[in-house]
Amino acid sequence: MTDLLDHLRTAVGAEHVLTDDADVAAYVVDWTGVHSGRALAVVRPGSTAEVADVVAACHAAGAAIVPQGGNTGLVGGGVPDSSGGQVVLSLGRMRTVRDVDPVAGTITVDAGVVLADVQAAAAGAGRLFPMSLGSEGSCTIGGNLATNAGGTAVLRYGMTRELVLGLEVVLPDGRVWDGLRALRKDNTGYSLKDLFIGSEGTLGVITGAVLRLFPATPRHATAWVAVPSVDAAVALLGVAQQHAGAHLATFEIANRQALDLVLTHLPGASDPLAGPSDWYVLVELAGASSEDGLDGALEAILGAAVEADLATDAAIAGSPAQRSALWALREGISEAQKVEGATLKHDVTLPIADLAAWASSIGPVLDEVLPGVRPVTYGHVGDGNLHYNLSSPVGRDDDLRAAERDLSTAIYDSVAAGNGSISAEHGLGRTKAVAGASYKSEVEVDLMRAVKAALDPAGLMNPGVLLPPA
Ligand code: FAD
Ligand code: 2HG
Ligand code: ZN
C-alpha cells in the first residue's frame, strides 16, 4: 500500500493525503457518533481529473473507496469500516459553482459545493434552489445526490432526483462519464443519472451536476399550529392544499416530546403557544409577490382548521425573526435529541392515509419492548414521512442500546406490512443495508446486485453500504 499512497500524493499533492490519526479523526466518525472506522488515508482531490486519477490508482491497487461530502449522513454510509484498508475520498476541496443560467433555470456545480452555497448562488441570480435540509450549512450537493436527499421542500418541488438534469461521474475504474447535459428532454436510452442518484457512493464518485432552478419566492406566511393528533394533521394538510394550492411550501409535524427536547437543549428556544399540545404542525406558504395573498390564505386555513377541530391554537410569524424562531423549533430537533442521549433513528414512509393509524398503534408495541422508551416523532408529514426516533427511558441509554434490534424490527415489520418504506430519505448506508435487502423481494435484490456488478465488478466502491455482502 506504500506504492498507492505515493501515487495518491503525486496525484493530489502530499498535503491533501491525510494519514495522521489527528488529521483523519473528523473523517472516520459520522454525525451520529454511532459509526466509526479506520482509514488507510483520507484523500482530498481538487478537480475531476484528480478524482479520476485517485480512483484509477485505488482500482489498480485493489483498495476500496468511501466517497465523502459533508459527512452529515445519518446511516453511516460516508465513513470507512474498521479494516483500516479503505480510502476516504473527500470532495471537500471541489467547491466551484461552474455556471448559473437564470434564463434556462440551471446551475452547474462541483459535487463538493455546500448546499447553502448553491442556494446562495441561485438567490444571487434571482432564482430559487429549493432543496432545504437542517444540515444545509455543511452537507454537499454530491452527498445530497448520492442519498437522493429529501428535506422540507419535497412537498412542493420533489426529492433531489427531481431537481437534477445532468451528472458528471468518475466510474469505479477511473473513467469519467460526462453526462452534464442541461436538457429537460432527453429520451436516448437508460437514464444513467438516475442510477447514480441515491446510490450512496456504491457505483461511482459524483464530481459535478446540473441542477434545476425555480422562480424566487421571497414572500412567506408561516405558522406553528397546535393540532390534537396525526389524524388532524393529515386532515389539515388537505385544508391547506385546498386554500393555498401551489403556494403550500412546507408542512412539517412534531410531537410534544420533540418540542420539549428543543426547549430544553436549544439556547434561546421558547414555546410560541401558551398551553401544551400533543402535536404541532409548521405550515408555510411561499410566493413571489404580495399579490399572491399568502397572509389571507394562511388565515383562511387556520380559521377552517379551528372550525373543524383540526387545530386548537396557532402562532403566526409576524416578522422574519419570528419566522426563523419557528423554523428553529423544527430544525433543532435532531441536534436536541442528540444532546439528550442515545437515539435510535427510524426514517419511515407510509401511504399518507395510513400514517395516523400506524403512528398511534406502534407506540404501545414499543413500550412493551422497552417500557418508558420515548418516541421523538417528527418530520415531513406532507410526504407521508415520519422520523420515528426513539430516545432512551430517562437516564437508561444502555437499555435502549440493548433493545435496539427488537425495537427496530417491530417498527420495520409494521411499516413493511403497511406497504411503507424503512428509509424514506436518508438511504440505507451501513445501518440499514441488511434490513433494506430483507424487506425487498429476491427479484428486486437480484436486480440491484446486477447493477452493482455491472458498474463496479471489483466491488471497490463503498462495500458494505446500501447492499449487504452477497
Ligand atoms: P455524506 O454524509 O458525506 O455522505 C452520504 C453518502 O453519500 C455516503 O454514502 C457517501 O459515500 C455518499 N457520497 C457523498 N458524496 C458523494 C459523491 N460526491 N459521490 C458519490 N457518493 C457520495 N437528509 C434528508 O434527506 N432530509 C433532511 O431533512 C435531512 N436533515 C438533516 C438534518 C441534520 C441536522 C443532519 C445532521 C442530517 C440531515 N440529513 C437529512 C441527512 C444528510 O444531511 C443528507 O443525507 C445529506 O444529503 C448528506 O450530504 P453529505 O454531503 O453530508 O454526505
Ligand atoms: C430532519 O427531517 C432530518 O430533520 C433529520 O431528516 C432526521 O435526525 C433525524 O433523524
Ligand atoms: Zn427529514
Coordinates of C-alpha atoms and ligand atoms in Angstrom, one line a residue:
M1 CA 0.0 0.0 0.0
T2 CA 3.0 2.3 0.2
D3 CA 3.0 2.5 -3.6
L4 CA -0.6 3.5 -3.6
L5 CA 0.0 6.3 -1.0
D6 CA 2.9 7.5 -3.1
H7 CA 0.7 7.6 -6.2
L8 CA -2.0 9.4 -4.3
R9 CA 0.5 12.0 -3.1
T10 CA 1.7 12.6 -6.6
A11 CA -1.9 12.8 -7.9
V12 CA -3.3 15.4 -5.4
G13 CA -0.3 16.8 -3.6
A14 CA 1.2 15.4 -0.4
E15 CA -0.7 17.9 1.8
H16 CA -4.0 16.5 0.6
V17 CA -3.3 12.9 1.6
L18 CA -4.0 12.7 5.3
T19 CA -2.8 9.7 7.3
D20 CA -2.1 11.0 10.8
D21 CA -4.7 10.0 13.4
A22 CA -5.4 13.6 14.4
D23 CA -5.9 14.7 10.8
V24 CA -8.2 11.8 9.8
A25 CA -10.3 11.8 13.0
A26 CA -13.1 14.0 11.7
Y27 CA -13.5 11.9 8.6
V28 CA -13.8 8.5 10.2
V29 CA -16.7 9.1 12.6
D30 CA -20.2 10.0 11.4
W31 CA -22.5 12.8 12.6
T32 CA -24.5 10.5 14.9
G33 CA -21.3 9.2 16.6
V34 CA -22.7 5.6 16.1
H35 CA -20.5 4.7 13.2
S36 CA -16.7 5.0 13.2
G37 CA -13.9 3.2 11.5
R38 CA -10.3 3.5 10.3
A39 CA -8.9 4.7 7.0
L40 CA -5.8 3.9 5.0
A41 CA -5.8 7.6 4.1
V42 CA -8.1 10.5 3.5
V43 CA -7.6 11.9 0.0
R44 CA -8.8 15.4 -0.9
P45 CA -8.6 15.8 -4.7
G46 CA -9.2 19.3 -6.2
S47 CA -10.6 18.5 -9.6
T48 CA -12.5 15.9 -11.6
A49 CA -9.2 14.8 -13.2
E50 CA -7.6 14.3 -9.8
V51 CA -10.6 12.3 -8.6
A52 CA -10.2 10.1 -11.7
D53 CA -6.5 9.6 -11.0
V54 CA -7.2 8.7 -7.4
V55 CA -10.0 6.2 -8.3
A56 CA -7.9 4.6 -11.0
A57 CA -4.9 4.2 -8.6
C58 CA -7.2 2.6 -5.9
H59 CA -8.7 0.4 -8.6
A60 CA -5.3 -0.8 -9.7
A61 CA -4.2 -1.4 -6.1
G62 CA -7.5 -3.2 -5.1
A63 CA -8.2 -0.6 -2.4
A64 CA -11.8 0.2 -1.5
I65 CA -13.1 3.8 -1.7
V66 CA -15.5 5.6 0.6
P67 CA -16.7 8.9 -1.1
Q68 CA -17.5 11.6 1.5
G69 CA -19.0 15.1 1.2
G70 CA -20.0 17.0 4.3
N71 CA -20.2 13.8 6.5
T72 CA -23.7 14.7 7.7
G73 CA -25.3 11.4 6.6
L74 CA -27.4 9.7 9.2
V75 CA -26.9 6.0 8.2
G76 CA -23.1 5.6 8.4
G77 CA -22.6 5.4 4.6
G78 CA -19.8 8.0 4.4
V79 CA -17.3 6.6 6.9
P80 CA -14.9 3.7 6.4
D81 CA -15.2 0.2 8.0
S82 CA -12.9 -0.9 10.8
S83 CA -10.4 -2.7 8.5
G84 CA -8.0 0.3 8.1
G85 CA -7.7 -0.6 4.4
Q86 CA -10.3 1.8 2.9
V87 CA -9.5 5.2 1.3
V88 CA -11.8 8.0 2.2
L89 CA -12.2 10.2 -0.9
S90 CA -13.4 13.7 0.3
L91 CA -14.9 16.1 -2.2
G92 CA -14.4 19.0 0.3
R93 CA -12.0 20.9 -2.0
M94 CA -14.2 20.8 -5.0
R95 CA -16.4 23.9 -4.3
T96 CA -16.7 25.7 -7.6
V97 CA -20.0 26.9 -8.9
R98 CA -19.3 26.4 -12.6
D99 CA -22.2 28.2 -14.1
V100 CA -25.6 29.8 -13.3
D101 CA -28.1 30.4 -16.1
P102 CA -31.2 32.1 -14.7
V103 CA -33.0 32.1 -18.1
A104 CA -32.5 28.3 -18.7
G105 CA -33.1 27.8 -15.0
T106 CA -30.0 25.8 -14.3
I107 CA -26.9 25.9 -12.1
T108 CA -23.8 23.7 -12.7
V109 CA -21.7 22.9 -9.6
D110 CA -18.8 20.8 -8.4
A111 CA -20.0 18.0 -6.1
G112 CA -18.3 19.4 -3.1
V113 CA -20.3 22.7 -3.1
V114 CA -22.2 23.1 0.2
L115 CA -25.9 23.1 -0.2
A116 CA -26.3 26.5 1.4
D117 CA -23.8 27.9 -1.2
V118 CA -25.9 26.5 -4.0
Q119 CA -28.9 28.2 -2.5
A120 CA -27.0 31.5 -2.2
A121 CA -25.7 31.3 -5.8
A122 CA -29.2 30.8 -7.1
A123 CA -30.5 33.6 -4.9
G124 CA -27.7 35.9 -6.3
A125 CA -29.1 35.3 -9.8
G126 CA -32.7 36.0 -8.6
R127 CA -33.7 32.3 -8.6
L128 CA -34.5 29.6 -6.0
F129 CA -32.7 26.3 -5.5
P130 CA -35.4 24.8 -3.3
M131 CA -33.7 21.9 -1.6
S132 CA -33.6 22.6 2.1
L133 CA -32.2 20.4 5.0
G134 CA -31.3 21.1 8.6
S135 CA -27.7 20.2 7.6
E136 CA -27.6 22.6 4.6
G137 CA -24.7 24.6 6.1
S138 CA -22.4 21.6 5.8
C139 CA -23.8 18.9 3.5
T140 CA -22.7 18.9 -0.1
I141 CA -24.5 18.5 -3.4
G142 CA -22.6 15.3 -4.0
G143 CA -23.9 13.9 -0.8
N144 CA -27.4 15.1 -1.5
L145 CA -27.4 13.4 -4.9
A146 CA -25.8 10.2 -3.6
T147 CA -28.5 9.9 -0.9
N148 CA -31.3 11.4 -3.0
A149 CA -32.0 13.6 0.0
G150 CA -35.5 14.8 0.9
G151 CA -36.0 17.7 3.4
T152 CA -38.6 20.3 3.9
A153 CA -39.3 21.4 0.3
V154 CA -40.2 18.0 -1.2
L155 CA -43.9 18.7 -0.9
R156 CA -43.7 21.4 -3.5
Y157 CA -40.5 20.6 -5.5
G158 CA -39.9 16.9 -5.1
M159 CA -36.9 14.8 -4.0
T160 CA -33.3 15.6 -5.1
R161 CA -33.8 13.3 -8.1
E162 CA -36.4 15.7 -9.5
L163 CA -34.0 18.6 -9.3
V164 CA -31.2 17.1 -11.4
L165 CA -30.7 17.4 -15.1
G166 CA -27.2 16.1 -15.6
L167 CA -24.3 14.5 -13.8
E168 CA -20.5 14.0 -14.1
V169 CA -19.3 10.8 -12.5
V170 CA -15.9 9.1 -12.1
L171 CA -16.6 5.4 -12.6
P172 CA -15.1 2.7 -10.4
D173 CA -12.2 2.1 -12.9
G174 CA -11.3 5.8 -13.1
R175 CA -13.0 6.6 -16.4
V176 CA -15.1 9.8 -16.4
W177 CA -18.7 9.8 -17.6
D178 CA -19.6 13.3 -18.8
G179 CA -23.4 13.4 -18.5
L180 CA -23.5 17.1 -17.7
R181 CA -26.4 17.8 -20.0
A182 CA -28.8 20.6 -19.2
L183 CA -31.7 19.2 -21.2
R184 CA -35.3 19.0 -19.9
K185 CA -36.0 16.4 -22.6
D186 CA -33.6 13.5 -23.5
N187 CA -35.1 10.1 -24.3
T188 CA -32.0 8.5 -25.7
G189 CA -31.8 5.3 -23.7
Y190 CA -31.4 4.3 -20.0
S191 CA -31.4 7.2 -17.6
L192 CA -27.9 6.6 -16.2
K193 CA -28.0 9.7 -13.9
D194 CA -30.9 8.0 -12.1
L195 CA -28.7 5.1 -11.3
F196 CA -26.1 7.2 -9.5
I197 CA -28.7 9.3 -7.7
G198 CA -29.4 7.5 -4.4
S199 CA -26.5 5.0 -5.0
E200 CA -24.7 6.2 -1.8
G201 CA -21.3 6.1 -3.3
T202 CA -21.5 2.4 -4.3
L203 CA -21.4 2.9 -8.1
G204 CA -19.0 5.8 -8.7
V205 CA -18.0 9.3 -7.4
I206 CA -20.2 12.1 -8.5
T207 CA -18.0 15.1 -9.3
G208 CA -20.4 17.6 -10.9
A209 CA -24.1 18.2 -11.5
V210 CA -26.5 20.4 -13.5
L211 CA -29.4 21.3 -11.2
R212 CA -32.8 23.0 -11.8
L213 CA -33.6 26.5 -10.6
F214 CA -37.1 27.9 -9.9
P215 CA -38.6 31.4 -9.6
A216 CA -37.6 33.0 -6.3
T217 CA -40.2 33.0 -3.5
P218 CA -39.2 35.8 -1.2
R219 CA -42.6 36.2 0.5
H220 CA -43.7 33.8 3.2
A221 CA -46.6 33.2 5.6
T222 CA -45.6 30.9 8.4
A223 CA -47.5 29.4 11.4
W224 CA -46.8 27.0 14.2
V225 CA -50.1 25.2 14.8
A226 CA -51.2 23.1 17.7
V227 CA -53.1 20.0 16.4
P228 CA -54.7 17.2 18.5
S229 CA -53.4 14.2 16.6
V230 CA -51.6 13.0 13.5
D231 CA -55.0 12.3 12.0
A232 CA -55.9 16.0 12.4
A233 CA -52.5 17.0 10.9
V234 CA -53.2 14.9 7.8
A235 CA -56.7 16.4 7.5
L236 CA -55.2 19.9 8.0
L237 CA -52.9 19.2 5.1
G238 CA -56.0 18.7 2.9
V239 CA -57.4 22.0 4.1
A240 CA -54.1 23.8 3.4
Q241 CA -53.8 22.3 -0.1
Q242 CA -57.3 23.5 -0.8
H243 CA -56.7 27.1 0.3
A244 CA -53.1 27.6 -0.7
G245 CA -52.7 25.4 -3.8
A246 CA -49.2 25.7 -5.3
H247 CA -48.2 28.2 -2.6
L248 CA -48.1 25.5 0.1
A249 CA -44.4 25.0 0.5
T250 CA -43.9 23.3 3.9
F251 CA -46.0 21.0 6.1
E252 CA -43.9 19.6 8.9
I253 CA -45.0 17.8 12.1
A254 CA -43.5 17.4 15.6
N255 CA -44.8 15.8 18.8
R256 CA -44.6 17.4 22.2
Q257 CA -41.6 15.2 23.2
A258 CA -39.7 16.7 20.2
L259 CA -40.6 20.3 21.2
D260 CA -39.7 19.6 24.8
L261 CA -36.2 18.5 23.8
V262 CA -35.7 21.6 21.7
L263 CA -36.9 23.8 24.6
T264 CA -34.5 22.1 27.0
H265 CA -31.4 21.9 24.8
L266 CA -31.6 24.7 22.2
P267 CA -30.3 28.0 23.6
G268 CA -32.9 30.8 23.2
A269 CA -35.8 28.5 22.1
S270 CA -39.2 29.3 23.5
D271 CA -42.7 27.8 23.2
P272 CA -44.7 30.2 20.9
L273 CA -48.0 29.0 22.4
A274 CA -49.5 29.4 25.8
G275 CA -50.5 25.8 26.5
P276 CA -49.2 22.4 25.6
S277 CA -50.4 20.2 22.8
D278 CA -49.7 16.6 21.8
W279 CA -48.7 17.5 18.3
Y280 CA -47.7 20.6 16.2
V281 CA -47.5 21.4 12.5
L282 CA -45.2 24.0 10.9
V283 CA -47.0 25.3 7.9
E284 CA -45.5 27.7 5.4
L285 CA -46.8 29.3 2.2
A286 CA -44.3 30.9 -0.2
G287 CA -44.8 33.2 -3.1
A288 CA -43.2 35.7 -5.4
S289 CA -45.1 38.9 -4.5
S290 CA -47.7 40.5 -2.2
E291 CA -50.3 39.7 -4.9
D292 CA -50.1 36.1 -4.0
G293 CA -52.3 36.8 -0.9
L294 CA -50.3 34.5 1.3
D295 CA -51.4 36.1 4.6
G296 CA -55.1 35.8 3.7
A297 CA -54.7 32.2 2.6
L298 CA -53.0 31.3 5.9
E299 CA -55.7 32.9 7.9
A300 CA -58.3 31.1 5.9
I301 CA -56.5 27.8 6.6
L302 CA -56.3 28.4 10.3
G303 CA -59.9 29.6 10.5
A304 CA -61.2 26.5 8.8
A305 CA -58.9 24.3 10.9
V306 CA -60.2 25.7 14.2
E307 CA -63.8 25.4 13.0
A308 CA -63.3 21.7 12.1
D309 CA -61.5 20.9 15.4
L310 CA -58.2 20.2 13.5
A311 CA -56.3 22.9 15.4
T312 CA -56.5 24.3 18.9
D313 CA -54.1 27.2 18.7
A314 CA -51.6 28.8 16.4
A315 CA -48.7 31.3 16.4
I316 CA -48.3 33.3 13.1
A317 CA -44.8 34.7 12.4
G318 CA -45.1 38.5 12.2
S319 CA -41.5 39.2 11.1
P320 CA -38.5 37.4 9.6
A321 CA -37.1 36.9 13.1
Q322 CA -40.3 35.2 14.3
R323 CA -40.3 33.1 11.2
S324 CA -36.7 32.0 11.9
A325 CA -37.6 31.2 15.5
L326 CA -40.5 28.9 14.4
W327 CA -38.2 27.2 11.9
A328 CA -35.6 26.7 14.6
L329 CA -38.1 24.7 16.7
R330 CA -38.4 22.3 13.8
E331 CA -34.8 22.2 12.6
G332 CA -33.4 22.0 16.1
I333 CA -34.9 18.6 16.9
S334 CA -32.0 16.3 15.6
E335 CA -29.4 18.3 17.5
A336 CA -31.5 18.4 20.7
Q337 CA -32.2 14.7 20.6
K338 CA -28.5 14.0 20.1
V339 CA -27.7 16.1 23.2
E340 CA -30.4 14.3 25.2
G341 CA -28.5 11.0 24.8
A342 CA -28.8 7.7 23.0
T343 CA -31.1 7.8 20.0
L344 CA -32.4 5.1 17.7
K345 CA -33.4 6.6 14.4
H346 CA -36.2 5.4 12.1
D347 CA -37.0 7.3 8.9
V348 CA -40.2 5.7 7.6
T349 CA -42.8 6.5 5.0
L350 CA -46.3 5.1 4.7
P351 CA -49.2 5.9 2.4
I352 CA -50.3 9.1 3.9
A353 CA -53.9 7.9 4.5
D354 CA -52.4 5.2 6.8
L355 CA -49.9 7.3 8.7
A356 CA -52.1 8.3 11.6
A357 CA -53.3 4.8 12.4
W358 CA -49.7 3.5 12.2
A359 CA -48.4 6.2 14.5
S360 CA -51.0 5.5 17.2
S361 CA -50.6 1.7 17.0
I362 CA -46.8 1.5 17.1
G363 CA -46.3 3.4 20.4
P364 CA -47.8 0.7 22.7
V365 CA -45.9 -2.1 20.8
L366 CA -42.6 -0.3 21.5
D367 CA -43.5 0.3 25.1
E368 CA -43.9 -3.4 25.6
V369 CA -40.4 -4.0 24.2
L370 CA -38.8 -1.2 26.3
P371 CA -41.1 0.3 28.9
G372 CA -40.6 4.1 29.2
V373 CA -38.9 4.4 25.7
R374 CA -39.6 8.0 24.4
P375 CA -40.8 8.4 20.8
V376 CA -39.5 11.7 19.4
T377 CA -41.7 11.8 16.4
Y378 CA -41.4 14.5 13.7
G379 CA -40.8 15.0 10.0
H380 CA -42.3 15.6 6.7
V381 CA -45.9 14.6 7.2
G382 CA -46.9 16.2 3.9
D383 CA -44.8 13.5 2.2
G384 CA -46.1 10.7 4.5
N385 CA -42.6 10.6 6.1
L386 CA -42.1 10.4 9.9
H387 CA -38.8 10.4 11.7
Y388 CA -39.9 7.9 14.4
N389 CA -36.8 8.4 16.6
L390 CA -36.5 6.8 20.0
S391 CA -34.8 8.3 23.0
S392 CA -33.9 6.1 25.9
P393 CA -36.1 5.9 29.0
V394 CA -34.6 8.8 31.1
G395 CA -31.0 8.0 32.1
R396 CA -31.1 4.5 30.7
D397 CA -29.0 4.7 27.4
D398 CA -27.7 1.1 27.9
D399 CA -31.2 -0.3 27.9
L400 CA -32.0 1.4 24.6
R401 CA -28.8 0.0 23.0
A402 CA -29.7 -3.5 24.3
A403 CA -33.2 -3.3 22.9
E404 CA -32.2 -1.7 19.5
R405 CA -32.8 -4.8 17.4
D406 CA -36.2 -5.6 18.8
L407 CA -37.4 -2.0 18.6
S408 CA -36.3 -1.5 15.0
T409 CA -37.7 -4.9 14.0
A410 CA -41.1 -4.0 15.5
I411 CA -41.1 -0.7 13.5
Y412 CA -39.8 -2.1 10.2
D413 CA -42.2 -5.2 10.3
S414 CA -45.2 -2.9 10.8
V415 CA -44.0 -0.5 8.1
A416 CA -43.4 -3.3 5.6
A417 CA -46.8 -4.8 6.5
G418 CA -48.3 -1.4 5.7
N419 CA -46.6 -1.1 2.3
G420 CA -44.3 1.6 3.5
S421 CA -40.5 2.1 3.3
I422 CA -37.9 1.7 6.1
S423 CA -35.9 4.6 4.6
A424 CA -37.8 7.5 3.2
E425 CA -34.9 9.9 2.6
H426 CA -31.7 9.0 4.5
G427 CA -30.7 6.0 2.5
L428 CA -29.6 2.6 3.8
G429 CA -25.9 3.2 4.4
R430 CA -24.3 0.7 6.8
T431 CA -27.1 1.0 9.4
K432 CA -29.9 -0.5 7.2
A433 CA -28.1 -2.4 4.4
V434 CA -29.1 -5.7 5.8
A435 CA -32.7 -4.7 6.7
G436 CA -33.1 -2.9 3.4
A437 CA -32.4 -6.1 1.5
S438 CA -34.5 -8.3 3.8
Y439 CA -37.7 -6.3 3.1
K440 CA -37.3 -6.4 -0.7
S441 CA -38.2 -9.3 -2.9
E442 CA -35.5 -11.6 -4.2
V443 CA -36.1 -10.3 -7.7
E444 CA -35.5 -6.7 -6.6
V445 CA -32.3 -7.5 -4.7
D446 CA -31.1 -9.5 -7.7
L447 CA -31.6 -6.5 -10.0
M448 CA -29.8 -4.3 -7.6
R449 CA -26.8 -6.7 -7.3
A450 CA -26.8 -6.9 -11.2
V451 CA -26.5 -3.2 -11.5
K452 CA -23.7 -3.1 -8.8
A453 CA -21.8 -5.9 -10.6
A454 CA -22.1 -4.2 -14.0
L455 CA -20.7 -0.9 -12.8
D456 CA -18.4 -2.0 -10.0
P457 CA -17.3 -5.6 -10.9
A458 CA -14.4 -5.4 -8.4
G459 CA -16.7 -4.3 -5.6
L460 CA -14.4 -1.5 -4.5
M461 CA -17.0 1.4 -4.3
N462 CA -18.2 1.7 -0.7
P463 CA -18.5 -2.0 0.1
G464 CA -21.0 -2.9 2.8
V465 CA -23.1 0.2 2.2
L466 CA -26.6 0.0 0.7
L467 CA -26.3 -3.7 -0.1
P468 CA -25.1 -6.3 2.4
P469 CA -22.3 -8.7 1.3
A470 CA -23.8 -11.4 -1.0
Ligands
FAD1 P1 -22.0 12.4 3.4 O1 -22.6 12.2 4.7 O2 -20.6 12.8 3.3 O3 -22.3 11.1 2.5 C1 -23.5 10.5 2.5 C2 -23.5 9.3 1.5 O4 -23.2 9.8 0.2 C3 -22.4 8.3 1.7 O5 -22.8 7.0 1.4 C4 -21.2 8.8 0.8 O6 -20.4 7.7 0.5 C5 -22.0 9.3 -0.4 N1 -21.4 10.4 -1.1 C6 -21.1 11.6 -0.6 N2 -20.6 12.4 -1.6 C7 -20.5 11.6 -2.7 C8 -20.1 11.9 -4.0 N3 -19.6 13.1 -4.4 N4 -20.2 10.9 -4.9 C9 -20.7 9.7 -4.6 N5 -21.1 9.4 -3.3 C10 -21.0 10.4 -2.4 N6 -31.4 14.2 5.0 C11 -32.6 14.3 4.3 O7 -32.8 13.6 3.3 N7 -33.5 15.2 4.7 C12 -33.4 16.0 5.8 O8 -34.2 16.8 6.1 C13 -32.1 15.9 6.5 N8 -31.9 16.7 7.6 C14 -30.7 16.6 8.3 C15 -30.5 17.4 9.4 C16 -29.4 17.2 10.1 C17 -29.1 18.1 11.4 C18 -28.4 16.2 9.8 C19 -27.1 16.1 10.5 C20 -28.6 15.5 8.6 C21 -29.8 15.6 7.9 N9 -30.0 14.8 6.7 C22 -31.2 15.0 6.1 C23 -29.0 13.8 6.3 C24 -27.9 14.3 5.4 O9 -27.6 15.7 5.7 C25 -28.1 14.1 4.0 O10 -28.1 12.7 3.8 C26 -27.1 14.8 3.0 O11 -27.6 14.6 1.7 C27 -25.7 14.2 3.1 O12 -24.8 15.0 2.4 P2 -23.3 15.0 2.8 O13 -22.5 15.8 1.8 O14 -23.1 15.3 4.2 O15 -22.9 13.4 2.5
2HG2 C1 -35.0 16.1 9.5 O1 -36.0 16.0 8.9 C2 -33.9 15.2 9.1 O2 -34.8 16.9 10.4 C3 -33.1 14.6 10.3 O3 -34.2 14.3 8.2 C4 -33.8 13.5 11.0 O4 -32.1 13.4 12.7 C5 -33.1 12.8 12.1 O5 -33.4 11.7 12.3
ZN3 ZN -36.1 14.6 7.4

